[in-house]
Coordinates of C-alpha atoms and ligand atoms in Angstrom, one line a residue:
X16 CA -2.7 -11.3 -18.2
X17 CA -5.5 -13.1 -17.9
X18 CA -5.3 -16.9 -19.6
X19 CA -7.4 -17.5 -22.7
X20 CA -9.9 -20.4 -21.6
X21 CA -10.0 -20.3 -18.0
X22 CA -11.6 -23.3 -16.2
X23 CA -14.4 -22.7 -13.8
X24 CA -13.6 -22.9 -10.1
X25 CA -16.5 -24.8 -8.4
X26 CA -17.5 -22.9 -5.1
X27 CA -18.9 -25.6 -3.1
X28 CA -14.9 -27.1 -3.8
X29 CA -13.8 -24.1 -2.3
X30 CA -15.8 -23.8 1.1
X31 CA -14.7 -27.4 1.4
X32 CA -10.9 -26.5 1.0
X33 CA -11.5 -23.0 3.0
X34 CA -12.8 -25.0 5.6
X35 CA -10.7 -27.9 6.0
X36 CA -7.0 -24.7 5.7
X37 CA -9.0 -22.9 8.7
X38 CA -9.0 -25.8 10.9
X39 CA -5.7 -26.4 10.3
X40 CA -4.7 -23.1 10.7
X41 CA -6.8 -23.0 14.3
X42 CA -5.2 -26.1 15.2
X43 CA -1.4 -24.5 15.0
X44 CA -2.3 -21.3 16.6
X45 CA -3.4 -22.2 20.0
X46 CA -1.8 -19.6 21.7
X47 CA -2.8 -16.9 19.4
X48 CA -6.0 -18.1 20.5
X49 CA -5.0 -17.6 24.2
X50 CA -3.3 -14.5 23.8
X51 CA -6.4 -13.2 21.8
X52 CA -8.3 -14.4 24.8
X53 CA -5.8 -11.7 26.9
X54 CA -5.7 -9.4 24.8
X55 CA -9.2 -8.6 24.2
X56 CA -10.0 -7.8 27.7
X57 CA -7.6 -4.7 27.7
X58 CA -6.8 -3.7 23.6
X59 CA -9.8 -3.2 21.7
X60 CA -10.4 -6.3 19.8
X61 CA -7.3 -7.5 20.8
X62 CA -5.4 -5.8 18.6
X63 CA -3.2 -2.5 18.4
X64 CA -5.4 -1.1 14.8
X65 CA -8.4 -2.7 13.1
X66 CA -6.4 -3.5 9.9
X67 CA -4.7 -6.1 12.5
X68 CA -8.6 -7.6 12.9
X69 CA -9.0 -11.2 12.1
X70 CA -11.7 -14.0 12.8
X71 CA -11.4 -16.1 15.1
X72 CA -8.3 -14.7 16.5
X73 CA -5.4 -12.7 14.9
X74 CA -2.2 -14.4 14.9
X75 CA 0.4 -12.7 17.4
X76 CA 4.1 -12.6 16.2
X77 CA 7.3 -13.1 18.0
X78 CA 10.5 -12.0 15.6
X79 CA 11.5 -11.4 12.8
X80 CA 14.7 -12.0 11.2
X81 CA 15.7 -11.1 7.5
X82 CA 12.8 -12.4 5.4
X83 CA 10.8 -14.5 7.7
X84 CA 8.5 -14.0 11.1
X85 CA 7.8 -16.5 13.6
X86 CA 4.6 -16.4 15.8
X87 CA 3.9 -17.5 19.7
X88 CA 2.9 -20.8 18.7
X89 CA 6.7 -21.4 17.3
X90 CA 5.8 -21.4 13.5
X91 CA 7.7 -19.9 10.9
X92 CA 6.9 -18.0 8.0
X93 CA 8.3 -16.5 4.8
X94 CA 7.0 -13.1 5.7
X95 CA 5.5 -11.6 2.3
X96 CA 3.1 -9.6 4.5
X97 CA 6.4 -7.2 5.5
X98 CA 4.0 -4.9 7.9
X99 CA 1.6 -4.1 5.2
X100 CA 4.6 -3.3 2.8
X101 CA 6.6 -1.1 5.4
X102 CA 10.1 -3.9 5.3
X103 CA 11.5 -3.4 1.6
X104 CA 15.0 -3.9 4.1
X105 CA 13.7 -7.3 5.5
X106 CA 13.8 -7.6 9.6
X107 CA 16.4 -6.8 12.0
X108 CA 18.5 -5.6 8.7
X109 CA 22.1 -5.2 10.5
X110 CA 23.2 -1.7 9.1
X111 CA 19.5 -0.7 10.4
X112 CA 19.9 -2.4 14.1
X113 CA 23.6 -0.9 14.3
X114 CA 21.8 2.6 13.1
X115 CA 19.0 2.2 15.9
X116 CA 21.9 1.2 18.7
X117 CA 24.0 3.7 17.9
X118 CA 21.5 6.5 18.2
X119 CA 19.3 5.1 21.5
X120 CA 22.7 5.3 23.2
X121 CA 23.0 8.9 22.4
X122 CA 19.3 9.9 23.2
X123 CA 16.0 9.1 21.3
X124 CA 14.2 12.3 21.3
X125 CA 14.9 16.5 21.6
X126 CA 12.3 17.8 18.6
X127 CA 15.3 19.7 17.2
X128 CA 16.5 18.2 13.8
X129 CA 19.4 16.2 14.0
X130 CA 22.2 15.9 10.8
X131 CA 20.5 12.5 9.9
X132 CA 17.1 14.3 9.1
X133 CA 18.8 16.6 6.9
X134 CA 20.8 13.6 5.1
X135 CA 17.2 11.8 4.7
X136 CA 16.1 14.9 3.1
X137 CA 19.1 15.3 0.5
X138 CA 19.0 11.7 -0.2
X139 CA 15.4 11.7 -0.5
X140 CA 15.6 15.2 -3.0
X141 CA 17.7 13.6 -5.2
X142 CA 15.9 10.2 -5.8
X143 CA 12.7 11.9 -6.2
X144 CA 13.6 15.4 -8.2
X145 CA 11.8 17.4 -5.7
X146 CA 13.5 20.3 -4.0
X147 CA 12.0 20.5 -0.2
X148 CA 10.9 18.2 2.5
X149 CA 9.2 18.0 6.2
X150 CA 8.6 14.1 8.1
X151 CA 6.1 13.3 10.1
X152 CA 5.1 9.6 11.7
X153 CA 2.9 7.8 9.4
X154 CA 1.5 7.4 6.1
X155 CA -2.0 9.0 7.3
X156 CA -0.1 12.4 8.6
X157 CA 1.8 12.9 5.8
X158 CA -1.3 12.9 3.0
X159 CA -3.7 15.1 5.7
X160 CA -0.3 17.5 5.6
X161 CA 0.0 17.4 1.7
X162 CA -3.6 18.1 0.9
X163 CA -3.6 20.7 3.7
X164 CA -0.7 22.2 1.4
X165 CA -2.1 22.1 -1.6
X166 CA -5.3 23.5 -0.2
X167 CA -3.1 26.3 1.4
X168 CA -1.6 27.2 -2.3
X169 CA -5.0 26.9 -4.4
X170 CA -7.0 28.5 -2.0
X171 CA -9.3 25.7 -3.0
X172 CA -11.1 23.6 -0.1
X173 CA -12.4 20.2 -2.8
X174 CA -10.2 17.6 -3.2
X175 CA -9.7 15.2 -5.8
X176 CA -9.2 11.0 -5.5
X177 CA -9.4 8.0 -7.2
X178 CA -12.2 6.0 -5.9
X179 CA -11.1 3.0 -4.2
X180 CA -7.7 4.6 -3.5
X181 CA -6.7 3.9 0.3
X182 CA -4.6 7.4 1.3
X183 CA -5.0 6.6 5.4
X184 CA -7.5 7.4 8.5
X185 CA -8.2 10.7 8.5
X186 CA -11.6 12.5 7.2
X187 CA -10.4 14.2 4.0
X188 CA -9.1 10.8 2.6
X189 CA -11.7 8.0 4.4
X190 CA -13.9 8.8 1.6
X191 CA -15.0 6.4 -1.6
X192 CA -13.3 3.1 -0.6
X193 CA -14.5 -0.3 0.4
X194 CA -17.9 0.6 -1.1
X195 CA -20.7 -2.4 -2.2
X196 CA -20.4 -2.7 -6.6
X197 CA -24.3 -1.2 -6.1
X198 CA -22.9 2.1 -4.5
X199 CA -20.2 3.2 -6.8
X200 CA -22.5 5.7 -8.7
X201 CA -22.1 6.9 -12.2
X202 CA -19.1 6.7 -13.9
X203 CA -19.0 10.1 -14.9
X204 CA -20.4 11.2 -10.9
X205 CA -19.1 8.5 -8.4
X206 CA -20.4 9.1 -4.8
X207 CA -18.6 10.7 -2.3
X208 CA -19.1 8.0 0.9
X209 CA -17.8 8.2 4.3
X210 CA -15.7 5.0 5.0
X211 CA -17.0 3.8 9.1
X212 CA -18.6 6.2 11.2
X213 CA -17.4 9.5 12.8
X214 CA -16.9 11.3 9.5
X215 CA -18.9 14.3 9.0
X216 CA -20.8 14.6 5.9
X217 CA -19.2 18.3 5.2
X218 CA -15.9 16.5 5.3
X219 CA -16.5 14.0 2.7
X220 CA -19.0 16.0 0.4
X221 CA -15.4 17.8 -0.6
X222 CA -13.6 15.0 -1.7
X223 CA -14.5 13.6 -5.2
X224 CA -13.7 10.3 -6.5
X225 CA -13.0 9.5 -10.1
X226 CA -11.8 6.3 -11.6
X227 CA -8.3 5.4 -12.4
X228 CA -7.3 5.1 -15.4
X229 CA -9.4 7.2 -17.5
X230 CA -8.3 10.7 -17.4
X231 CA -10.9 12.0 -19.5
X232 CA -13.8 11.2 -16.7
X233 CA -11.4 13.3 -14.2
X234 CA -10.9 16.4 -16.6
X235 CA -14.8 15.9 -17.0
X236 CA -15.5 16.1 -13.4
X237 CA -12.6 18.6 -13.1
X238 CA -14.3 21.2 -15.5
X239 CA -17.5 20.1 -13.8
X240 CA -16.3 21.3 -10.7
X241 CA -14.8 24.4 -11.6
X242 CA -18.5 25.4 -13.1
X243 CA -19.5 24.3 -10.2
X244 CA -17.8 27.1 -8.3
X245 CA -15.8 24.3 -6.3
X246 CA -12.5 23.4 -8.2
X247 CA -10.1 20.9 -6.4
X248 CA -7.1 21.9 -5.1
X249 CA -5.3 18.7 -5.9
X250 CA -5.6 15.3 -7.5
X251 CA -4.4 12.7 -4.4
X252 CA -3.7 9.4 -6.2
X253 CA -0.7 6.0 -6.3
X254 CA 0.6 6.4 -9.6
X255 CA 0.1 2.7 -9.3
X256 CA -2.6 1.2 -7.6
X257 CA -1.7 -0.4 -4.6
X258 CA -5.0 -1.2 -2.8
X259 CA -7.1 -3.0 -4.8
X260 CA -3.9 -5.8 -5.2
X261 CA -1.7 -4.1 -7.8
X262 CA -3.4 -2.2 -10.9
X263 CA -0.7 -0.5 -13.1
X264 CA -1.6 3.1 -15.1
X265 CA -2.2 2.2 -18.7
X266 CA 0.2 3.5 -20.9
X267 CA -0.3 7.7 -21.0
X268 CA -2.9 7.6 -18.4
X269 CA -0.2 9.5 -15.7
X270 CA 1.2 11.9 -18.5
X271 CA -2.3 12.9 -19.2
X272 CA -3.4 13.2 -15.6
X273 CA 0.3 15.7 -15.1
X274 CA -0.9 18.2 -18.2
X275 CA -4.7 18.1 -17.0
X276 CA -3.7 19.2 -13.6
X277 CA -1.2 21.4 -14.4
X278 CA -3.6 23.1 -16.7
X279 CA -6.2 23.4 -14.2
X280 CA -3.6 24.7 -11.9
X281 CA -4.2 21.4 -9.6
X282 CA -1.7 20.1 -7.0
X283 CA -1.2 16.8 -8.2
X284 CA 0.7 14.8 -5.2
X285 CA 1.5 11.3 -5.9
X286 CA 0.8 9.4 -2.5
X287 CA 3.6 7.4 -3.0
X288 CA 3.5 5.1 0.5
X289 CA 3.6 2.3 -0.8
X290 CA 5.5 2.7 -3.8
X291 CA 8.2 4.9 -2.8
X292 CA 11.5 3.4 -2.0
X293 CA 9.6 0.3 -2.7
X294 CA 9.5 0.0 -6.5
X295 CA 12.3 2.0 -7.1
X296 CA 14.8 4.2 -5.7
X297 CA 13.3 6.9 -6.5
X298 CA 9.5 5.0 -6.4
X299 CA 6.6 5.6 -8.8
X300 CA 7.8 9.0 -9.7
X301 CA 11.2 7.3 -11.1
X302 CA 9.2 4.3 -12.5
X303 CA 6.8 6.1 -14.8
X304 CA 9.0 9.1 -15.6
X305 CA 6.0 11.4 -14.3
X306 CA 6.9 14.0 -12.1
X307 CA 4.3 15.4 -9.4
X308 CA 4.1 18.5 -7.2
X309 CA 4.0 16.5 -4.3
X310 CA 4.7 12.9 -2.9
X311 CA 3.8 11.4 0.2
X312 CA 6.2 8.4 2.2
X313 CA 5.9 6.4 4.8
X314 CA 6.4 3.0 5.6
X315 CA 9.4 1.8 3.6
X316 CA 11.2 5.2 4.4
X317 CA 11.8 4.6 8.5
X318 CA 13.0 0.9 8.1
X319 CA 10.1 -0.6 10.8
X320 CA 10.2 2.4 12.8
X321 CA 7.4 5.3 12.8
X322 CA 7.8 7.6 9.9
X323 CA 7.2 9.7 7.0
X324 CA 7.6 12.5 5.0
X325 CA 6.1 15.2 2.5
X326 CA 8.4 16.1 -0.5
X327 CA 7.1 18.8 -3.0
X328 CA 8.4 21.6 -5.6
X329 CA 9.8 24.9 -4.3
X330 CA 7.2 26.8 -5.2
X331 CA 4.3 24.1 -3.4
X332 CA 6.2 24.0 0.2
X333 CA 6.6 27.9 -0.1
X334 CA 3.1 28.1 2.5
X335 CA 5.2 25.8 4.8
X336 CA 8.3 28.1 4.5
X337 CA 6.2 31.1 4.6
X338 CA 4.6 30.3 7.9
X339 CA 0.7 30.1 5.9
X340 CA 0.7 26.2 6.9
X341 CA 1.2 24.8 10.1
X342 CA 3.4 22.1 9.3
X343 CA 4.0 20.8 12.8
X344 CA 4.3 17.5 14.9
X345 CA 6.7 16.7 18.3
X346 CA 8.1 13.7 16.8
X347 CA 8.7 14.7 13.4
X348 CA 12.1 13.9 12.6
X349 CA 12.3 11.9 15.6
X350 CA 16.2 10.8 16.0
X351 CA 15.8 7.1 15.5
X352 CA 13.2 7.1 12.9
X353 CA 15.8 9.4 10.8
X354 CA 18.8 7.1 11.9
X355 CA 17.2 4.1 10.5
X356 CA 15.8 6.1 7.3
X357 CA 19.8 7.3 6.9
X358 CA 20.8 3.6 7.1
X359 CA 18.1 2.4 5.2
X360 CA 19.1 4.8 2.1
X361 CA 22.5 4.7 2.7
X362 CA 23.0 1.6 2.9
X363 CA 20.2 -0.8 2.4
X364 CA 18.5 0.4 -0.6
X365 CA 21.1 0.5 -3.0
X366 CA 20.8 0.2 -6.6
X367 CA 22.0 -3.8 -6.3
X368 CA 19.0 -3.5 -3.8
X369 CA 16.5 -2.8 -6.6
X370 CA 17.9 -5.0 -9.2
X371 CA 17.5 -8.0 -6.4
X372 CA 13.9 -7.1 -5.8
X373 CA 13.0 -6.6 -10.0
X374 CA 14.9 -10.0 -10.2
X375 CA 12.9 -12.0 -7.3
X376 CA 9.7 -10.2 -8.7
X377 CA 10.0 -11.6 -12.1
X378 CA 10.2 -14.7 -10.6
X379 CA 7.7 -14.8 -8.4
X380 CA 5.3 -12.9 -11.4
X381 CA 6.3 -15.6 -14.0
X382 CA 6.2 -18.5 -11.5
X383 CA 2.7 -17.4 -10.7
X384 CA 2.1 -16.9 -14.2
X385 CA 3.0 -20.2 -14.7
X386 CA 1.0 -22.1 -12.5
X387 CA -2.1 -20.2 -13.7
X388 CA -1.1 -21.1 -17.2
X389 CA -0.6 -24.9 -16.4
X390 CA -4.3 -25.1 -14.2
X391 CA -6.4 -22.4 -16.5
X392 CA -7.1 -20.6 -14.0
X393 CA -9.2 -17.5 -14.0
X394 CA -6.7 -14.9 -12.9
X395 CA -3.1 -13.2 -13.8
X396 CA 0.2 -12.3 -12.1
X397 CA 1.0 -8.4 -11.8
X398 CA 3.9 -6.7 -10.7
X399 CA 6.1 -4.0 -10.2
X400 CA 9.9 -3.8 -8.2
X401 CA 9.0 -5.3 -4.6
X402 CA 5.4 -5.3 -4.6
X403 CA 2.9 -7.8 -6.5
X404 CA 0.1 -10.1 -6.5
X405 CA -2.4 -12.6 -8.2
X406 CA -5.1 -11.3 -8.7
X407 CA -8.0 -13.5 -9.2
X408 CA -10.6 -12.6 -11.9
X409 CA -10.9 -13.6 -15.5
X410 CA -10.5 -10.0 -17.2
X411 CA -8.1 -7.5 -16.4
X412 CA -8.6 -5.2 -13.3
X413 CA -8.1 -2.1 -14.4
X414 CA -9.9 0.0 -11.6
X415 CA -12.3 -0.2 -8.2
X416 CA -15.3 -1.2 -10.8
X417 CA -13.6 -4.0 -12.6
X418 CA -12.3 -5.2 -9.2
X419 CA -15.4 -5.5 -7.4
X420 CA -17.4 -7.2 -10.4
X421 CA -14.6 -9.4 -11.3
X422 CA -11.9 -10.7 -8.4
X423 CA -13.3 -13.3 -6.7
X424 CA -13.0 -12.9 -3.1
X425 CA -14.0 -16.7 -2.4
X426 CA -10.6 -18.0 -3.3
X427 CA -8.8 -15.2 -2.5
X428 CA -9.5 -16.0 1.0
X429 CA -8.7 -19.4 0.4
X430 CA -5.3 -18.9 -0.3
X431 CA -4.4 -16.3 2.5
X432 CA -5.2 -19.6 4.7
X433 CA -3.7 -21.5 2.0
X434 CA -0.4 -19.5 2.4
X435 CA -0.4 -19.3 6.1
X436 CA -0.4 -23.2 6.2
X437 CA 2.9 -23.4 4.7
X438 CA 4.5 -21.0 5.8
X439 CA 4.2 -18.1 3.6
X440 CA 2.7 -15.3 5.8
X441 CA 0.8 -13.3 3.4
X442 CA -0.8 -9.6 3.7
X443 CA -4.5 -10.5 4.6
X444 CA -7.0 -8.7 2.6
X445 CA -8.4 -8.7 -0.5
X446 CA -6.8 -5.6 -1.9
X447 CA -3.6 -6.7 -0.8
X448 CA -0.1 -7.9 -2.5
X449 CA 3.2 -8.9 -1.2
X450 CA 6.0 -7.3 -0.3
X451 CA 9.6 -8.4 -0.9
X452 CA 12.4 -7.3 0.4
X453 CA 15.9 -7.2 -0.3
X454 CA 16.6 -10.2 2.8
X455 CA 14.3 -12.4 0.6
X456 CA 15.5 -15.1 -1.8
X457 CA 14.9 -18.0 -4.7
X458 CA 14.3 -20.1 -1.9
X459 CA 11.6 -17.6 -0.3
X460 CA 10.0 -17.0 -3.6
X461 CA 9.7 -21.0 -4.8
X462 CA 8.3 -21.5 -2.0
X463 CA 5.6 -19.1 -2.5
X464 CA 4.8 -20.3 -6.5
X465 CA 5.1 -24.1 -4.6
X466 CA 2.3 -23.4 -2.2
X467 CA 0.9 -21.8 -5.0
X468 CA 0.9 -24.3 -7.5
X469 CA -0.1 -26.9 -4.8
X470 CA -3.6 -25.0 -4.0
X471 CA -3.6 -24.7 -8.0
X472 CA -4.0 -28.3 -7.8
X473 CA -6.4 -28.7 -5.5
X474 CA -8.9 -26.8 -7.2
X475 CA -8.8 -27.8 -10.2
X476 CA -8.5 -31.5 -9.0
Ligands
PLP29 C1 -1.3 4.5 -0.3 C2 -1.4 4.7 1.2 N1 -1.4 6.0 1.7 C3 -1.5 6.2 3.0 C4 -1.6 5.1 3.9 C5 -1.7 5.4 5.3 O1 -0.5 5.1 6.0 P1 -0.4 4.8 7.5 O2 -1.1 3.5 7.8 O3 1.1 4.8 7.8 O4 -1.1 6.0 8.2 C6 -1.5 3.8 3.4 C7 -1.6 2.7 4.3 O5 -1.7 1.6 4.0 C8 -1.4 3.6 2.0 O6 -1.4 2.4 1.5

């Protein structure tokens, strides 16, 4: 947590430093700076999504092999980025690359299930206690499917989120993050605000946004909503936050989110797309001991390739079984997505898999810890199976309020550049963490608290 006197980091030291790492950075990514050049005169912005975005130029991989990624200009990184949290297996993981050749020899794509889709599905009932499952491609498709679901069941059309909760890029969900500290609204009545353009007000008036951690302002609004005439069909949520860097539920907060919903007669879904396979076997729903109606996976669950899935109770997927919900999509269980998911939990994410990542984490986490200790830095180390981060504000984050009054982005940027300069490739953003994965080791870890420590130095010199 955060350390008792912190010193006070001097911002004019930090543009200095923020100035001199860009620089460098520009100087050892000449060709990104060509390729951007390319690249923007056919891909929007030069890049494939927005999230891939960055000024001047974004930096264009080559490979990747096991935990680190190399770029066009040659360098090489530890890769704690792990495509936004997607490679828990680390790259070109061999049982995943024999997977992917033995299936592309045999034919990549009927839309007719193949045995591996079902063995996905077994494997993925057991690990997360719930009975039935459909896949779709991405993280995005599988929440828009669940809350379809759950909107199906209740007959309900408002939906329920935690503001500054990122659930993917379609209307329902685009609602109540990224939004200015002056815009959040009352506690107790947070704003329902489109995120970009293109969504229609109608859309986002029906979700509603309530703060994590405080289960007493969501049964508020709840009850509100149900005077209202308007009761949600489900609560959408991470069981732990993993957008706003990593914010853990307090102790009781989940249990008394499960008996709220369930006595509302609320879907609750755990969007678990970042945290499933990724903090646990059997994710966030194993972790905290809470179990859901619903979860949502994607990217650890294809292994790098396109998928995800939707796993819910008996009695939830019933208005998929029953033809109510179209639950449709011509690559869903594509074959190779499946054959690397198969390999992935067959053979990749074992249990010595997940005692390897809680044993790097509490490394990186208490090196981290460390350094912040020995420079009095403002800030703290948090987290949780593969997935972490410092987060850098004096007082504890505890949800999208206390995050936007209290990290400070300054540095945070600063050490993204920081990072990149010697060699640790870092998830760029200031709600983001890192990723392990199981390919990763003490080496790849030290030299993340080094950099670390190194930048520590700097400004506090
Ligand atoms: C919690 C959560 N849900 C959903 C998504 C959307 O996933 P995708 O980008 O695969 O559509 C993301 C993406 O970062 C996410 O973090």
């Amino acid at each position: 947590m955060a350390t008792s006197s912190p010193v006070q980091i001097d911002p004019e030291r930090v543009g200095e430093l923020t100035n001199r790492e860009l620089a460098g950075l520009n100087a050892r990514t000449a060709r990104s700076s060509a390729m951007y050049e390319r690249a923007r005169q056919t891909l929007s912005g030069g890049v494939a999504s927005s999230y891939q975005l960055r000024d001047p130029w974004p930096i264009y991989l080559v490979s990747g092999e096991g935990a680190a990624v190399s770029d066009v200009d040659g360098n090489r990184y530890w890769d704690f980025h792990n495509g936004f949290g997607s490679m828990v297996q680390g790259h070109a993981h061999p049982a995943i690359v024999e997977a992917l050749r033995a299936r592309a020899g045999l034919g990549t794509h009927f839309a007719a299930v193949t045995e591996d889709t079902i063995v996905v599905a077994e494997q993925l009932a057991r690990r997360f206690g719930l009975e039935r499952w459909r896949f779709v491609n991405s993280g995005s498709e599988a929440t828009m499917d669940a809350i379809r679901i759950a909107r199906a069941l209740t007959g309900r059309d408002t939906i329920v989120k935690i503001f500054g909760s990122y659930h993917g890029h379609h209307d329902a969900v685009m609602v109540s993050i990224g939004v200015t500290l002056g815009m959040i609204g009352d506690r107790e009545n947070l704003a329902s605000i489109h995120y970009g353009a293109g969504i229609p007000k109608a859309v986002s008036d029906m979700t509603i946004a309530v703060p994590f951690n405080d289960a007493g302002a969501m049964e508020r609004r709840i009850e509100r909503l149900v005077k209202e005439g308007r009761p949600p069909a489900c609560v959408i949520m991470e069981a732990a936050m993993m957008n706003l860097g990593v914010v853990l539920p307090e102790r009781g907060y989940l249990e008394q989110v499960r008996e709220i919903t369930a006595r509302h007669g609320v879907v609750l879904i755990f969007d678990e797309v970042k945290t499933g396979l990724a903090i646990a076997a059997g994710g966030a729903t194993e972790r905290f001991g809470v179990k859901p109606d619903m979860v949502t996976l994607a990217k650890t669950l294809g292994g790098g390739l396109p998928s995800g899935a939707i796993g819910g109770s008996e009695r939830v997927m019933s208005v998929v079984e029953d033809g109510s919900v179209y639950q449709v999509g011509t690559y869903n269980g594509n074959p190779l997505s499946m054959a690397a998911a198969r390999a992935s939990l067959e053979r990749v994410l074992t249990p010595a898999a997940y005692g390897h990542l809680d044993a790097l984490n509490e490394r990186i986490v208490s090196g981290c810890q460390g350094v912040i200790e020995r420079h009095r830095l403002p800030g703290y180390a948090v987290g949780i199976g593969s997935k972490g981060c410092v987060t850098f504000s004096p007082t504890p984050i505890v949800d999208y309020e206390t995050f936007k009054e209290n990290q400070d982005i300054a540095v945070t940027e600063l050490a993204w550049l920081w990072n990149m300069n010697r060699g640790i490739y870092m998830t760029p953003g200031r709600e983001e963490e890192w990723t392990l994965s199981v390919a990763h080791t003490d080496e790849a870890v030290d030299a993340y608290i080094a950099a670390f420590e190194e930048m520590a130095g700097a400004l506090t010199a």
